[in-house]
Amino acid sequence: RWQKIFMFPLWSKMAVFWNKMFLTIIVLLIVLFLDAIREVKKYSSVHVSEKAANVNSSAFDHIQMKLFRSQRNLYLSGFSLFLWLVLRRTVTLLTQLAKEMASHAALETQVNDATEAAKKYMAENERLQEALSGKGDCKKKGSTDATEEKLKEEVEHLKAELQKTSNAFHKAKTEVAAVKKQSENLRREYDRLMKEYEQLQQSVNKAEDKKDL
């Protein structure tokens, strides 16, 4: 069902737009992150100089508020940029996994077809051998031996093709397992980062509440 949904032509038309939007958001987050770093450095130096100058408390509190907000923006923009990149990587891995699963299904079908063809040729070979065993005509023996040899060669060829297809199937299966494992590790890392982000957000909210009080 999901494969049919994602095969709509509308998604392919929107792919270019979404890629441009992703790059735009990345550039915007990078600009915000760099601006937050600049603000933190600016108000950190002002905070130290004003504290050393022993200015009035209102101006000092105002500088502390600006420093706190710049640090909060730094954390938010940094984590947003990192999580956005993690999301992009997750989507890429899921896409690769879907492609590997599709190729896995195609290889499995090819292996089944090759197996059925090999069984069919082997059954025909056995019937031909039974028919040849009941005949005693020496003149036909040479031609039947040639036919039997040809059938044997075809069977050997089909066995080789079957082995080749089986090797490709196992290789694709190994690749799918590796992609699944990488996707699982990435999902665990994403959950861990989300927990850290929530803890950081809670600490920032508590600090803001204390500042408001």
Short mmCIF file of C-alpha atoms in Angstrom, two decimals:
data_model
loop_
_atom_site.label_atom_id
_atom_site.label_comp_id
_atom_site.label_asym_id
_atom_site.label_seq_id
_atom_site.Cartn_x
_atom_site.Cartn_y
_atom_site.Cartn_z
CA ARG A 1 0.00 0.00 0.00
CA TRP A 2 2.74 2.44 0.96
CA GLN A 3 4.72 1.52 -2.13
CA LYS A 4 1.74 2.40 -4.31
CA ILE A 5 1.31 5.69 -2.46
CA PHE A 6 4.95 6.70 -2.87
CA MET A 7 4.93 5.76 -6.56
CA PHE A 8 2.61 8.64 -7.40
CA PRO A 9 4.06 10.94 -10.11
CA LEU A 10 3.33 13.93 -7.85
CA TRP A 11 6.20 13.06 -5.50
CA SER A 12 8.77 12.94 -8.29
CA LYS A 13 7.66 16.41 -9.44
CA MET A 14 7.97 17.77 -5.91
CA ALA A 15 11.38 16.16 -5.27
CA VAL A 16 13.35 19.06 -6.76
CA PHE A 17 11.37 21.55 -4.72
CA TRP A 18 11.87 19.67 -1.47
CA ASN A 19 15.62 19.34 -2.08
CA LYS A 20 15.88 23.10 -2.61
CA MET A 21 13.83 23.70 0.54
CA PHE A 22 16.10 21.38 2.54
CA LEU A 23 19.21 23.22 1.37
CA THR A 24 17.55 26.56 2.16
CA ILE A 25 16.73 25.45 5.71
CA ILE A 26 20.29 24.15 6.17
CA VAL A 27 21.74 27.51 5.07
CA LEU A 28 19.30 29.37 7.34
CA LEU A 29 20.20 27.22 10.36
CA ILE A 30 23.91 27.68 9.69
CA VAL A 31 23.44 31.48 9.54
CA LEU A 32 21.47 31.45 12.80
CA PHE A 33 24.09 29.25 14.44
CA LEU A 34 26.95 31.55 13.41
CA ASP A 35 24.99 34.60 14.50
CA ALA A 36 24.32 32.99 17.88
CA ILE A 37 28.05 32.31 18.30
CA ARG A 38 28.80 35.95 17.51
CA GLU A 39 26.20 37.15 20.03
CA VAL A 40 27.55 34.86 22.74
CA LYS A 41 31.09 36.13 22.25
CA LYS A 42 29.87 39.72 22.18
CA TYR A 43 27.82 39.62 25.36
CA SER A 44 30.33 37.42 27.17
CA SER A 45 33.02 40.06 26.73
CA VAL A 46 30.59 42.84 27.69
CA HIS A 47 29.47 40.82 30.71
CA VAL A 48 33.04 40.47 31.96
CA SER A 49 33.87 44.15 31.39
CA GLU A 50 30.68 45.42 33.03
CA LYS A 51 31.16 43.10 36.00
CA ALA A 52 34.69 44.41 36.47
CA ALA A 53 33.49 48.03 36.16
CA ASN A 54 30.87 47.53 38.93
CA VAL A 55 28.03 49.24 37.03
CA ASN A 56 24.48 49.54 38.35
CA SER A 57 22.44 46.38 38.80
CA SER A 58 19.82 47.12 36.12
CA ALA A 59 22.40 47.44 33.34
CA PHE A 60 24.19 44.32 34.59
CA ASP A 61 20.92 42.33 34.65
CA HIS A 62 20.12 43.54 31.14
CA ILE A 63 23.51 42.27 29.91
CA GLN A 64 22.93 38.94 31.66
CA MET A 65 19.55 38.63 29.97
CA LYS A 66 21.09 39.29 26.55
CA LEU A 67 23.84 36.74 27.24
CA PHE A 68 21.32 34.13 28.35
CA ARG A 69 19.19 34.65 25.24
CA SER A 70 22.20 34.43 22.94
CA GLN A 71 23.26 31.17 24.62
CA ARG A 72 19.73 29.80 24.30
CA ASN A 73 19.67 30.68 20.59
CA LEU A 74 23.05 29.00 20.18
CA TYR A 75 21.81 25.74 21.73
CA LEU A 76 18.53 25.76 19.80
CA SER A 77 20.07 26.53 16.42
CA GLY A 78 22.89 24.02 16.95
CA PHE A 79 20.60 21.17 17.94
CA SER A 80 18.12 22.05 15.19
CA LEU A 81 20.89 21.96 12.60
CA PHE A 82 22.19 18.63 13.90
CA LEU A 83 18.74 17.03 14.14
CA TRP A 84 17.85 18.26 10.66
CA LEU A 85 20.95 16.56 9.27
CA VAL A 86 20.10 13.38 11.22
CA LEU A 87 16.59 13.46 9.75
CA ARG A 88 18.00 13.82 6.26
CA ARG A 89 20.35 10.87 6.84
CA THR A 90 17.47 8.78 8.20
CA VAL A 91 15.37 9.46 5.10
CA THR A 92 18.32 8.53 2.87
CA LEU A 93 18.86 5.23 4.72
CA LEU A 94 15.17 4.37 4.54
CA THR A 95 15.21 5.04 0.80
CA GLN A 96 18.26 2.80 0.35
CA LEU A 97 16.60 0.10 2.46
CA ALA A 98 13.47 0.21 0.30
CA LYS A 99 15.55 -0.12 -2.87
CA GLU A 100 17.53 -3.05 -1.40
CA MET A 101 14.32 -4.79 -0.39
CA ALA A 102 12.94 -4.36 -3.92
CA SER A 103 16.12 -5.77 -5.47
CA HIS A 104 16.03 -8.59 -2.91
CA ALA A 105 12.51 -9.53 -4.03
CA ALA A 106 13.55 -9.40 -7.70
CA LEU A 107 16.58 -11.62 -7.07
CA GLU A 108 14.46 -14.09 -5.13
CA THR A 109 12.03 -14.31 -8.04
CA GLN A 110 14.92 -14.83 -10.45
CA VAL A 111 16.35 -17.60 -8.28
CA ASN A 112 12.98 -19.36 -8.12
CA ASP A 113 12.59 -19.14 -11.91
CA ALA A 114 16.08 -20.52 -12.47
CA THR A 115 15.40 -23.37 -10.03
CA GLU A 116 12.16 -24.29 -11.76
CA ALA A 117 13.89 -24.24 -15.17
CA ALA A 118 16.70 -26.46 -13.88
CA LYS A 119 14.21 -28.94 -12.43
CA LYS A 120 12.32 -28.99 -15.72
CA TYR A 121 15.44 -29.71 -17.76
CA MET A 122 16.56 -32.39 -15.33
CA ALA A 123 13.14 -34.07 -15.55
CA GLU A 124 13.32 -34.01 -19.35
CA ASN A 125 16.81 -35.46 -19.19
CA GLU A 126 15.66 -38.30 -16.97
CA ARG A 127 12.74 -39.10 -19.31
CA LEU A 128 15.08 -39.08 -22.28
CA GLN A 129 17.48 -41.44 -20.52
CA GLU A 130 14.60 -43.82 -19.70
CA ALA A 131 13.47 -43.74 -23.32
CA LEU A 132 16.99 -44.39 -24.54
CA SER A 133 17.50 -47.30 -22.16
CA GLY A 134 14.55 -49.19 -23.75
CA LYS A 135 15.91 -48.93 -27.29
CA GLY A 136 18.60 -51.18 -28.72
CA ASP A 137 19.13 -49.54 -32.08
CA CYS A 138 22.87 -48.96 -32.45
CA LYS A 139 22.45 -46.47 -35.31
CA LYS A 140 20.44 -44.12 -33.14
CA LYS A 141 22.75 -44.50 -30.18
CA GLY A 142 25.30 -41.97 -31.46
CA SER A 143 22.68 -39.26 -32.04
CA THR A 144 20.98 -39.94 -28.72
CA ASP A 145 24.34 -39.76 -26.94
CA ALA A 146 24.98 -36.39 -28.57
CA THR A 147 21.53 -35.21 -27.51
CA GLU A 148 22.11 -36.44 -24.01
CA GLU A 149 25.48 -34.70 -23.89
CA LYS A 150 23.87 -31.48 -25.08
CA LEU A 151 21.22 -31.76 -22.42
CA LYS A 152 23.88 -32.35 -19.80
CA GLU A 153 25.70 -29.23 -20.94
CA GLU A 154 22.48 -27.25 -20.72
CA VAL A 155 21.86 -28.59 -17.23
CA GLU A 156 25.39 -27.66 -16.16
CA HIS A 157 24.91 -24.20 -17.64
CA LEU A 158 21.66 -23.78 -15.75
CA LYS A 159 23.32 -24.96 -12.56
CA ALA A 160 26.07 -22.36 -13.04
CA GLU A 161 23.49 -19.64 -13.64
CA LEU A 162 21.60 -20.80 -10.57
CA GLN A 163 24.76 -20.64 -8.47
CA LYS A 164 25.56 -17.16 -9.80
CA THR A 165 22.05 -15.93 -9.05
CA SER A 166 22.18 -17.51 -5.59
CA ASN A 167 25.46 -15.72 -4.82
CA ALA A 168 23.96 -12.41 -5.93
CA PHE A 169 20.91 -13.12 -3.77
CA HIS A 170 23.05 -13.78 -0.67
CA LYS A 171 25.10 -10.64 -1.36
CA ALA A 172 21.96 -8.52 -1.63
CA LYS A 173 20.61 -10.12 1.54
CA THR A 174 23.83 -9.23 3.39
CA GLU A 175 23.65 -5.64 2.15
CA VAL A 176 20.03 -5.34 3.28
CA ALA A 177 20.97 -6.64 6.73
CA ALA A 178 23.81 -4.09 6.95
CA VAL A 179 21.49 -1.23 5.94
CA LYS A 180 18.91 -2.38 8.50
CA LYS A 181 21.55 -2.48 11.23
CA GLN A 182 22.83 1.00 10.30
CA SER A 183 19.28 2.35 10.26
CA GLU A 184 18.61 0.85 13.71
CA ASN A 185 21.78 2.40 15.13
CA LEU A 186 20.84 5.75 13.63
CA ARG A 187 17.35 5.51 15.11
CA ARG A 188 18.80 4.81 18.57
CA GLU A 189 21.19 7.75 18.23
CA TYR A 190 18.29 9.96 17.15
CA ASP A 191 16.22 8.91 20.20
CA ARG A 192 19.16 9.64 22.48
CA LEU A 193 19.66 13.08 20.97
CA MET A 194 15.96 13.84 21.30
CA LYS A 195 16.11 12.98 25.01
CA GLU A 196 19.13 15.25 25.45
CA TYR A 197 17.37 17.99 23.54
CA GLU A 198 14.28 17.68 25.76
CA GLN A 199 16.46 17.83 28.88
CA LEU A 200 18.23 20.89 27.54
CA GLN A 201 14.91 22.52 26.67
CA GLN A 202 13.63 21.86 30.19
CA SER A 203 16.76 23.38 31.72
CA VAL A 204 16.41 26.42 29.47
CA ASN A 205 12.76 26.83 30.47
CA LYS A 206 13.66 26.55 34.16
CA ALA A 207 16.39 29.16 33.72
CA GLU A 208 13.92 31.49 31.98
CA ASP A 209 11.40 31.01 34.77
CA LYS A 210 14.05 31.85 37.36
CA LYS A 211 15.09 34.90 35.34
CA ASP A 212 11.46 36.09 35.11
CA LEU A 213 11.11 35.71 38.88
#
